[in-house]
Amino acid sequence: CDLLWSDPEERAGWGRSPRGAGWIFGHDVSEQFNRRNGLSLIARAHQLVMEGYNWSHDQNCVTIFSAPNYCYRCGNQAAFMELDENMDNLFLQFDPAPRGDGELHVTRRTPEYFL
């Protein structure tokens, strides 16, 4: 099982990642992994998501990306996930720090590399 570096997709099973490295996995993989390991959620990172976090696979998997304006050019938000004692979650989203005069302003768009 290579869930650490693989990306969730709306499909079944495993497949090669279109990003050129790693794998993609479907909803059935998330459900099976959670069931076999007594879990209710896969919380993962290592994939840019524009709003800082993104649910997939009927909330069996969430991607959290904590680097705002990734590489100073992506214009994405970042997020943290808080869990309380009942495992209820709350996402805290934030924007990049304001840039100074003369620094590049980045518009919000998804870079082609990450599609």
PDB file of C-alpha atoms in Angstrom:
ATOM      1  CA  CYS A   1       0.000   0.000   0.000  1.00  0.00           C
ATOM      2  CA  ASP A   2       1.513   3.325  -1.070  1.00  0.00           C
ATOM      3  CA  LEU A   3      -0.928   5.879   0.311  1.00  0.00           C
ATOM      4  CA  LEU A   4       1.820   8.192   1.588  1.00  0.00           C
ATOM      5  CA  TRP A   5       2.866   9.497  -1.842  1.00  0.00           C
ATOM      6  CA  SER A   6      -0.197   8.548  -3.883  1.00  0.00           C
ATOM      7  CA  ASP A   7      -3.105  10.823  -4.812  1.00  0.00           C
ATOM      8  CA  PRO A   8      -6.841  10.141  -4.464  1.00  0.00           C
ATOM      9  CA  GLU A   9      -8.891  10.106  -7.670  1.00  0.00           C
ATOM     10  CA  GLU A  10     -12.566   9.578  -8.431  1.00  0.00           C
ATOM     11  CA  ARG A  11     -12.076   6.095  -9.836  1.00  0.00           C
ATOM     12  CA  ALA A  12     -11.716   2.546  -8.562  1.00  0.00           C
ATOM     13  CA  GLY A  13      -8.479   0.722  -7.793  1.00  0.00           C
ATOM     14  CA  TRP A  14      -4.927   1.849  -8.413  1.00  0.00           C
ATOM     15  CA  GLY A  15      -3.432   3.586 -11.447  1.00  0.00           C
ATOM     16  CA  ARG A  16      -0.354   5.496 -12.553  1.00  0.00           C
ATOM     17  CA  SER A  17      -0.246   9.152 -11.566  1.00  0.00           C
ATOM     18  CA  PRO A  18      -0.536  11.625 -14.438  1.00  0.00           C
ATOM     19  CA  ARG A  19       2.003  13.769 -12.554  1.00  0.00           C
ATOM     20  CA  GLY A  20       4.698  11.293 -13.572  1.00  0.00           C
ATOM     21  CA  ALA A  21       5.562   9.981 -10.116  1.00  0.00           C
ATOM     22  CA  GLY A  22       3.666   7.716  -7.761  1.00  0.00           C
ATOM     23  CA  TRP A  23       0.174   6.338  -8.060  1.00  0.00           C
ATOM     24  CA  ILE A  24      -3.462   7.347  -7.866  1.00  0.00           C
ATOM     25  CA  PHE A  25      -6.011   5.418  -5.825  1.00  0.00           C
ATOM     26  CA  GLY A  26      -9.764   5.173  -5.898  1.00  0.00           C
ATOM     27  CA  HIS A  27     -12.584   5.311  -3.389  1.00  0.00           C
ATOM     28  CA  ASP A  28     -12.522   1.537  -2.909  1.00  0.00           C
ATOM     29  CA  VAL A  29      -8.876   1.690  -1.790  1.00  0.00           C
ATOM     30  CA  SER A  30      -9.685   4.373   0.821  1.00  0.00           C
ATOM     31  CA  GLU A  31     -12.680   2.452   2.146  1.00  0.00           C
ATOM     32  CA  GLN A  32     -10.768  -0.841   2.319  1.00  0.00           C
ATOM     33  CA  PHE A  33      -7.725   0.730   4.008  1.00  0.00           C
ATOM     34  CA  ASN A  34      -9.871   2.458   6.641  1.00  0.00           C
ATOM     35  CA  ARG A  35     -11.941  -0.674   7.329  1.00  0.00           C
ATOM     36  CA  ARG A  36      -8.908  -2.990   7.631  1.00  0.00           C
ATOM     37  CA  ASN A  37      -7.123  -0.594   9.977  1.00  0.00           C
ATOM     38  CA  GLY A  38     -10.092   0.464  12.115  1.00  0.00           C
ATOM     39  CA  LEU A  39      -9.902   4.044  10.846  1.00  0.00           C
ATOM     40  CA  SER A  40     -12.543   6.505   9.697  1.00  0.00           C
ATOM     41  CA  LEU A  41     -10.303   8.890   7.768  1.00  0.00           C
ATOM     42  CA  ILE A  42      -7.088   9.120   5.779  1.00  0.00           C
ATOM     43  CA  ALA A  43      -5.574  12.582   6.326  1.00  0.00           C
ATOM     44  CA  ARG A  44      -2.789  13.242   3.849  1.00  0.00           C
ATOM     45  CA  ALA A  45      -0.648  15.979   2.305  1.00  0.00           C
ATOM     46  CA  HIS A  46       1.927  16.256  -0.513  1.00  0.00           C
ATOM     47  CA  GLN A  47      -0.602  17.446  -3.105  1.00  0.00           C
ATOM     48  CA  LEU A  48      -1.487  21.035  -3.894  1.00  0.00           C
ATOM     49  CA  VAL A  49      -5.155  21.893  -3.324  1.00  0.00           C
ATOM     50  CA  MET A  50      -6.226  25.458  -4.032  1.00  0.00           C
ATOM     51  CA  GLU A  51      -8.481  25.923  -0.978  1.00  0.00           C
ATOM     52  CA  GLY A  52      -5.975  24.433   1.480  1.00  0.00           C
ATOM     53  CA  TYR A  53      -7.915  21.208   1.944  1.00  0.00           C
ATOM     54  CA  ASN A  54     -10.050  18.912  -0.158  1.00  0.00           C
ATOM     55  CA  TRP A  55     -12.341  16.015   0.757  1.00  0.00           C
ATOM     56  CA  SER A  56     -12.517  12.965  -1.482  1.00  0.00           C
ATOM     57  CA  HIS A  57     -13.981   9.476  -1.533  1.00  0.00           C
ATOM     58  CA  ASP A  58     -17.155  10.324   0.406  1.00  0.00           C
ATOM     59  CA  GLN A  59     -15.062  11.895   3.192  1.00  0.00           C
ATOM     60  CA  ASN A  60     -12.921   8.781   3.647  1.00  0.00           C
ATOM     61  CA  CYS A  61      -9.882  10.835   2.619  1.00  0.00           C
ATOM     62  CA  VAL A  62      -8.851  14.478   3.036  1.00  0.00           C
ATOM     63  CA  THR A  63      -5.867  16.259   1.522  1.00  0.00           C
ATOM     64  CA  ILE A  64      -4.449  19.117   3.594  1.00  0.00           C
ATOM     65  CA  PHE A  65      -1.901  21.487   2.078  1.00  0.00           C
ATOM     66  CA  SER A  66      -0.219  23.871   4.509  1.00  0.00           C
ATOM     67  CA  ALA A  67       1.974  25.954   2.164  1.00  0.00           C
ATOM     68  CA  PRO A  68       0.157  29.131   1.058  1.00  0.00           C
ATOM     69  CA  ASN A  69       1.038  30.497  -2.384  1.00  0.00           C
ATOM     70  CA  TYR A  70       3.186  27.434  -3.049  1.00  0.00           C
ATOM     71  CA  CYS A  71       6.521  28.272  -4.719  1.00  0.00           C
ATOM     72  CA  TYR A  72       5.467  31.942  -4.604  1.00  0.00           C
ATOM     73  CA  ARG A  73       3.380  31.434  -7.724  1.00  0.00           C
ATOM     74  CA  CYS A  74       0.369  29.187  -7.199  1.00  0.00           C
ATOM     75  CA  GLY A  75      -1.938  31.604  -5.362  1.00  0.00           C
ATOM     76  CA  ASN A  76      -3.368  28.819  -3.202  1.00  0.00           C
ATOM     77  CA  GLN A  77      -4.700  29.021   0.318  1.00  0.00           C
ATOM     78  CA  ALA A  78      -3.296  26.761   3.008  1.00  0.00           C
ATOM     79  CA  ALA A  79      -5.051  24.931   5.842  1.00  0.00           C
ATOM     80  CA  PHE A  80      -4.651  23.113   9.129  1.00  0.00           C
ATOM     81  CA  MET A  81      -7.080  20.561  10.493  1.00  0.00           C
ATOM     82  CA  GLU A  82      -7.970  20.550  14.186  1.00  0.00           C
ATOM     83  CA  LEU A  83      -9.511  17.478  15.812  1.00  0.00           C
ATOM     84  CA  ASP A  84     -11.322  17.564  19.128  1.00  0.00           C
ATOM     85  CA  GLU A  85     -11.658  14.734  21.649  1.00  0.00           C
ATOM     86  CA  ASN A  86     -14.616  13.331  19.670  1.00  0.00           C
ATOM     87  CA  MET A  87     -12.604  13.377  16.418  1.00  0.00           C
ATOM     88  CA  ASP A  88     -14.773  16.179  15.043  1.00  0.00           C
ATOM     89  CA  ASN A  89     -12.729  18.304  12.671  1.00  0.00           C
ATOM     90  CA  LEU A  90     -12.372  21.987  11.962  1.00  0.00           C
ATOM     91  CA  PHE A  91     -10.329  23.416   9.102  1.00  0.00           C
ATOM     92  CA  LEU A  92      -8.458  26.669   9.506  1.00  0.00           C
ATOM     93  CA  GLN A  93      -7.725  28.214   6.121  1.00  0.00           C
ATOM     94  CA  PHE A  94      -5.295  31.044   5.569  1.00  0.00           C
ATOM     95  CA  ASP A  95      -3.852  33.135   2.777  1.00  0.00           C
ATOM     96  CA  PRO A  96      -0.201  33.957   2.199  1.00  0.00           C
ATOM     97  CA  ALA A  97       1.324  36.868   4.086  1.00  0.00           C
ATOM     98  CA  PRO A  98       0.959  40.182   2.274  1.00  0.00           C
ATOM     99  CA  ARG A  99       3.749  40.924  -0.186  1.00  0.00           C
ATOM    100  CA  GLY A 100       5.793  44.126   0.016  1.00  0.00           C
ATOM    101  CA  ASP A 101       6.025  46.835  -2.637  1.00  0.00           C
ATOM    102  CA  GLY A 102       7.729  45.697  -5.805  1.00  0.00           C
ATOM    103  CA  GLU A 103       7.094  42.004  -5.154  1.00  0.00           C
ATOM    104  CA  LEU A 104       5.149  39.927  -7.638  1.00  0.00           C
ATOM    105  CA  HIS A 105       1.407  39.639  -7.158  1.00  0.00           C
ATOM    106  CA  VAL A 106       0.096  36.167  -7.888  1.00  0.00           C
ATOM    107  CA  THR A 107      -3.377  35.547  -9.228  1.00  0.00           C
ATOM    108  CA  ARG A 108      -5.306  32.523  -8.072  1.00  0.00           C
ATOM    109  CA  ARG A 109      -5.082  29.793 -10.708  1.00  0.00           C
ATOM    110  CA  THR A 110      -4.205  26.128 -10.703  1.00  0.00           C
ATOM    111  CA  PRO A 111      -0.794  25.617 -12.336  1.00  0.00           C
ATOM    112  CA  GLU A 112      -0.829  23.175 -15.257  1.00  0.00           C
ATOM    113  CA  TYR A 113       1.891  21.110 -13.579  1.00  0.00           C
ATOM    114  CA  PHE A 114      -0.497  20.119 -10.788  1.00  0.00           C
ATOM    115  CA  LEU A 115      -3.471  19.168 -12.976  1.00  0.00           C
TER     116      LEU A 115
END
